[in-house]
PDB file of C-alpha atoms and ligand atoms in Angstrom:
ATOM      1  CA  MET A   1      -0.568 -24.033   5.410  1.00  0.00           C
ATOM      2  CA  LYS A   2      -3.782 -25.683   6.595  1.00  0.00           C
ATOM      3  CA  THR A   3      -7.040 -26.079   4.726  1.00  0.00           C
ATOM      4  CA  PHE A   4     -10.398 -25.573   6.444  1.00  0.00           C
ATOM      5  CA  THR A   5     -13.835 -26.116   4.960  1.00  0.00           C
ATOM      6  CA  LEU A   6     -16.968 -24.111   5.754  1.00  0.00           C
ATOM      7  CA  GLY A   7     -20.203 -25.930   4.972  1.00  0.00           C
ATOM      8  CA  GLN A   8     -20.625 -29.218   3.178  1.00  0.00           C
ATOM      9  CA  ASP A   9     -21.536 -27.884  -0.235  1.00  0.00           C
ATOM     10  CA  LYS A  10     -21.793 -24.641  -2.175  1.00  0.00           C
ATOM     11  CA  GLU A  11     -25.339 -23.852  -1.006  1.00  0.00           C
ATOM     12  CA  GLN A  12     -24.449 -24.323   2.649  1.00  0.00           C
ATOM     13  CA  ALA A  13     -21.433 -22.038   2.300  1.00  0.00           C
ATOM     14  CA  LEU A  14     -23.650 -19.373   0.731  1.00  0.00           C
ATOM     15  CA  GLN A  15     -26.146 -19.694   3.603  1.00  0.00           C
ATOM     16  CA  LEU A  16     -23.472 -19.534   6.306  1.00  0.00           C
ATOM     17  CA  ILE A  17     -22.088 -16.237   4.990  1.00  0.00           C
ATOM     18  CA  PRO A  18     -24.905 -13.875   3.952  1.00  0.00           C
ATOM     19  CA  ASP A  19     -24.174 -11.544   1.056  1.00  0.00           C
ATOM     20  CA  ARG A  20     -21.981  -8.573   2.113  1.00  0.00           C
ATOM     21  CA  LYS A  21     -22.043  -9.590   5.761  1.00  0.00           C
ATOM     22  CA  ILE A  22     -18.882 -10.303   7.732  1.00  0.00           C
ATOM     23  CA  LYS A  23     -18.678 -13.391   9.901  1.00  0.00           C
ATOM     24  CA  VAL A  24     -15.843 -14.180  12.260  1.00  0.00           C
ATOM     25  CA  VAL A  25     -14.915 -17.853  12.206  1.00  0.00           C
ATOM     26  CA  ARG A  26     -12.370 -19.700  14.288  1.00  0.00           C
ATOM     27  CA  LEU A  27     -10.135 -22.028  12.309  1.00  0.00           C
ATOM     28  CA  GLY A  28      -7.860 -23.885  14.679  1.00  0.00           C
ATOM     29  CA  ASN A  29      -6.076 -21.182  16.688  1.00  0.00           C
ATOM     30  CA  THR A  30      -6.829 -18.469  14.173  1.00  0.00           C
ATOM     31  CA  LYS A  31      -9.863 -16.202  14.022  1.00  0.00           C
ATOM     32  CA  ILE A  32     -10.584 -14.699  10.620  1.00  0.00           C
ATOM     33  CA  CYS A  33     -13.282 -12.659   8.927  1.00  0.00           C
ATOM     34  CA  VAL A  34     -15.153 -14.217   6.015  1.00  0.00           C
ATOM     35  CA  SER A  35     -17.380 -12.259   3.675  1.00  0.00           C
ATOM     36  CA  ARG A  36     -18.772 -12.530   0.178  1.00  0.00           C
ATOM     37  CA  ILE A  37     -20.265 -10.529  -2.638  1.00  0.00           C
ATOM     38  CA  GLY A  38     -22.478 -12.840  -4.665  1.00  0.00           C
ATOM     39  CA  ASP A  39     -20.475 -16.042  -4.964  1.00  0.00           C
ATOM     40  CA  SER A  40     -17.101 -14.316  -4.594  1.00  0.00           C
ATOM     41  CA  PHE A  41     -15.801 -15.085  -1.111  1.00  0.00           C
ATOM     42  CA  TYR A  42     -13.087 -13.278   0.853  1.00  0.00           C
ATOM     43  CA  ALA A  43     -11.169 -14.096   4.018  1.00  0.00           C
ATOM     44  CA  PHE A  44      -9.007 -11.680   5.987  1.00  0.00           C
ATOM     45  CA  GLU A  45      -7.657 -10.891   9.430  1.00  0.00           C
ATOM     46  CA  THR A  46     -10.106  -9.718  12.087  1.00  0.00           C
ATOM     47  CA  GLN A  47      -8.214  -6.588  13.172  1.00  0.00           C
ATOM     48  CA  CYS A  48      -7.452  -3.546  11.074  1.00  0.00           C
ATOM     49  CA  PRO A  49      -3.726  -3.126  10.297  1.00  0.00           C
ATOM     50  CA  HIS A  50      -3.997   0.557  11.266  1.00  0.00           C
ATOM     51  CA  ARG A  51      -5.103   0.607  14.934  1.00  0.00           C
ATOM     52  CA  LYS A  52      -6.582  -2.854  15.409  1.00  0.00           C
ATOM     53  CA  ALA A  53     -10.279  -1.997  15.136  1.00  0.00           C
ATOM     54  CA  GLU A  54     -12.528  -5.028  14.733  1.00  0.00           C
ATOM     55  CA  LEU A  55     -13.236  -5.332  11.047  1.00  0.00           C
ATOM     56  CA  GLN A  56     -16.378  -7.380  11.671  1.00  0.00           C
ATOM     57  CA  GLN A  57     -17.994  -3.991  12.406  1.00  0.00           C
ATOM     58  CA  GLY A  58     -16.840  -2.641   9.050  1.00  0.00           C
ATOM     59  CA  VAL A  59     -18.726  -2.205   5.801  1.00  0.00           C
ATOM     60  CA  VAL A  60     -18.300  -4.257   2.620  1.00  0.00           C
ATOM     61  CA  THR A  61     -18.515  -2.182  -0.549  1.00  0.00           C
ATOM     62  CA  SER A  62     -19.597  -3.328  -3.992  1.00  0.00           C
ATOM     63  CA  PHE A  63     -15.964  -2.798  -5.098  1.00  0.00           C
ATOM     64  CA  GLY A  64     -14.720  -5.714  -3.008  1.00  0.00           C
ATOM     65  CA  GLU A  65     -13.393  -3.505  -0.234  1.00  0.00           C
ATOM     66  CA  ILE A  66     -13.763  -3.573   3.522  1.00  0.00           C
ATOM     67  CA  VAL A  67     -14.115  -0.157   5.159  1.00  0.00           C
ATOM     68  CA  CYS A  68     -12.763  -0.027   8.703  1.00  0.00           C
ATOM     69  CA  PRO A  69     -15.318   1.231  11.241  1.00  0.00           C
ATOM     70  CA  LEU A  70     -12.828   3.398  13.140  1.00  0.00           C
ATOM     71  CA  HIS A  71     -11.032   5.692  10.650  1.00  0.00           C
ATOM     72  CA  GLU A  72     -12.682   4.417   7.466  1.00  0.00           C
ATOM     73  CA  TYR A  73      -9.523   3.219   5.774  1.00  0.00           C
ATOM     74  CA  ARG A  74     -10.353   0.928   2.866  1.00  0.00           C
ATOM     75  CA  PHE A  75      -8.731  -2.374   1.989  1.00  0.00           C
ATOM     76  CA  ASP A  76      -9.098  -4.683  -0.972  1.00  0.00           C
ATOM     77  CA  MET A  77     -10.519  -7.882   0.558  1.00  0.00           C
ATOM     78  CA  LYS A  78      -8.838 -10.105  -2.030  1.00  0.00           C
ATOM     79  CA  THR A  79      -5.323  -8.645  -2.202  1.00  0.00           C
ATOM     80  CA  GLY A  80      -5.157  -6.748   1.107  1.00  0.00           C
ATOM     81  CA  ASP A  81      -4.024  -3.586  -0.718  1.00  0.00           C
ATOM     82  CA  VAL A  82      -4.710  -0.311   1.067  1.00  0.00           C
ATOM     83  CA  LYS A  83      -7.163   1.620  -1.124  1.00  0.00           C
ATOM     84  CA  SER A  84      -7.592   4.612   1.159  1.00  0.00           C
ATOM     85  CA  GLY A  85      -5.501   5.503   4.191  1.00  0.00           C
ATOM     86  CA  SER A  86      -1.894   5.024   5.215  1.00  0.00           C
ATOM     87  CA  CYS A  87      -0.845   1.828   6.965  1.00  0.00           C
ATOM     88  CA  GLY A  88       0.297  -1.704   6.243  1.00  0.00           C
ATOM     89  CA  GLU A  89      -1.653  -4.103   4.077  1.00  0.00           C
ATOM     90  CA  LEU A  90      -4.511  -6.251   5.303  1.00  0.00           C
ATOM     91  CA  LEU A  91      -3.602  -9.909   5.721  1.00  0.00           C
ATOM     92  CA  THR A  92      -5.830 -11.972   3.442  1.00  0.00           C
ATOM     93  CA  TYR A  93      -6.311 -15.698   2.943  1.00  0.00           C
ATOM     94  CA  LYS A  94      -6.939 -17.694  -0.193  1.00  0.00           C
ATOM     95  CA  VAL A  95     -10.479 -19.064  -0.486  1.00  0.00           C
ATOM     96  CA  GLU A  96     -12.114 -21.339  -3.022  1.00  0.00           C
ATOM     97  CA  LEU A  97     -15.809 -22.173  -3.373  1.00  0.00           C
ATOM     98  CA  THR A  98     -16.160 -25.853  -4.268  1.00  0.00           C
ATOM     99  CA  GLY A  99     -18.931 -28.433  -4.436  1.00  0.00           C
ATOM    100  CA  ASP A 100     -17.724 -29.599  -1.003  1.00  0.00           C
ATOM    101  CA  GLY A 101     -18.023 -26.190   0.680  1.00  0.00           C
ATOM    102  CA  LEU A 102     -15.810 -23.134   1.014  1.00  0.00           C
ATOM    103  CA  LYS A 103     -12.132 -24.031   1.274  1.00  0.00           C
ATOM    104  CA  ILE A 104     -10.020 -21.577   3.284  1.00  0.00           C
ATOM    105  CA  TYR A 105      -6.246 -21.851   3.207  1.00  0.00           C
ATOM    106  CA  VAL A 106      -4.657 -20.521   6.397  1.00  0.00           C
TER     107      VAL A 106
HETATM  108  S1  LIG B 212      -8.201   1.355  13.008  1.00  0.00           S
HETATM  109 FE1  LIG B 212      -8.889   0.869  11.014  1.00  0.00          FE
HETATM  110  S2  LIG B 212      -8.596   2.685   9.921  1.00  0.00           S
HETATM  111 FE2  LIG B 212      -7.807   3.119  11.882  1.00  0.00          FE
END
């Protein structure tokens, strides 16, 4: 497992990822989606586990879910659990907001 850091402090991390927006970031050879609700951050794979739609085009709900833009399946952004739909789980990554920025463990 590798650790990546977004931003240099908490404020910078909050500015880099606007509330309820989804940003795709490249960490080494891996591209992942990063989002947040308030100061709760989430990181997950860029493609939907159902039919590989780009989740950056999806919608973040106030329940901590990402809604896929193609067939509107819903996934828990923290655990990857499928909340609506029938397919495999979403791959998620551990994140931690620190005074040195947002740590992402890939
Ligand atoms: S491709 Fe995401 S729900 Fe079908």
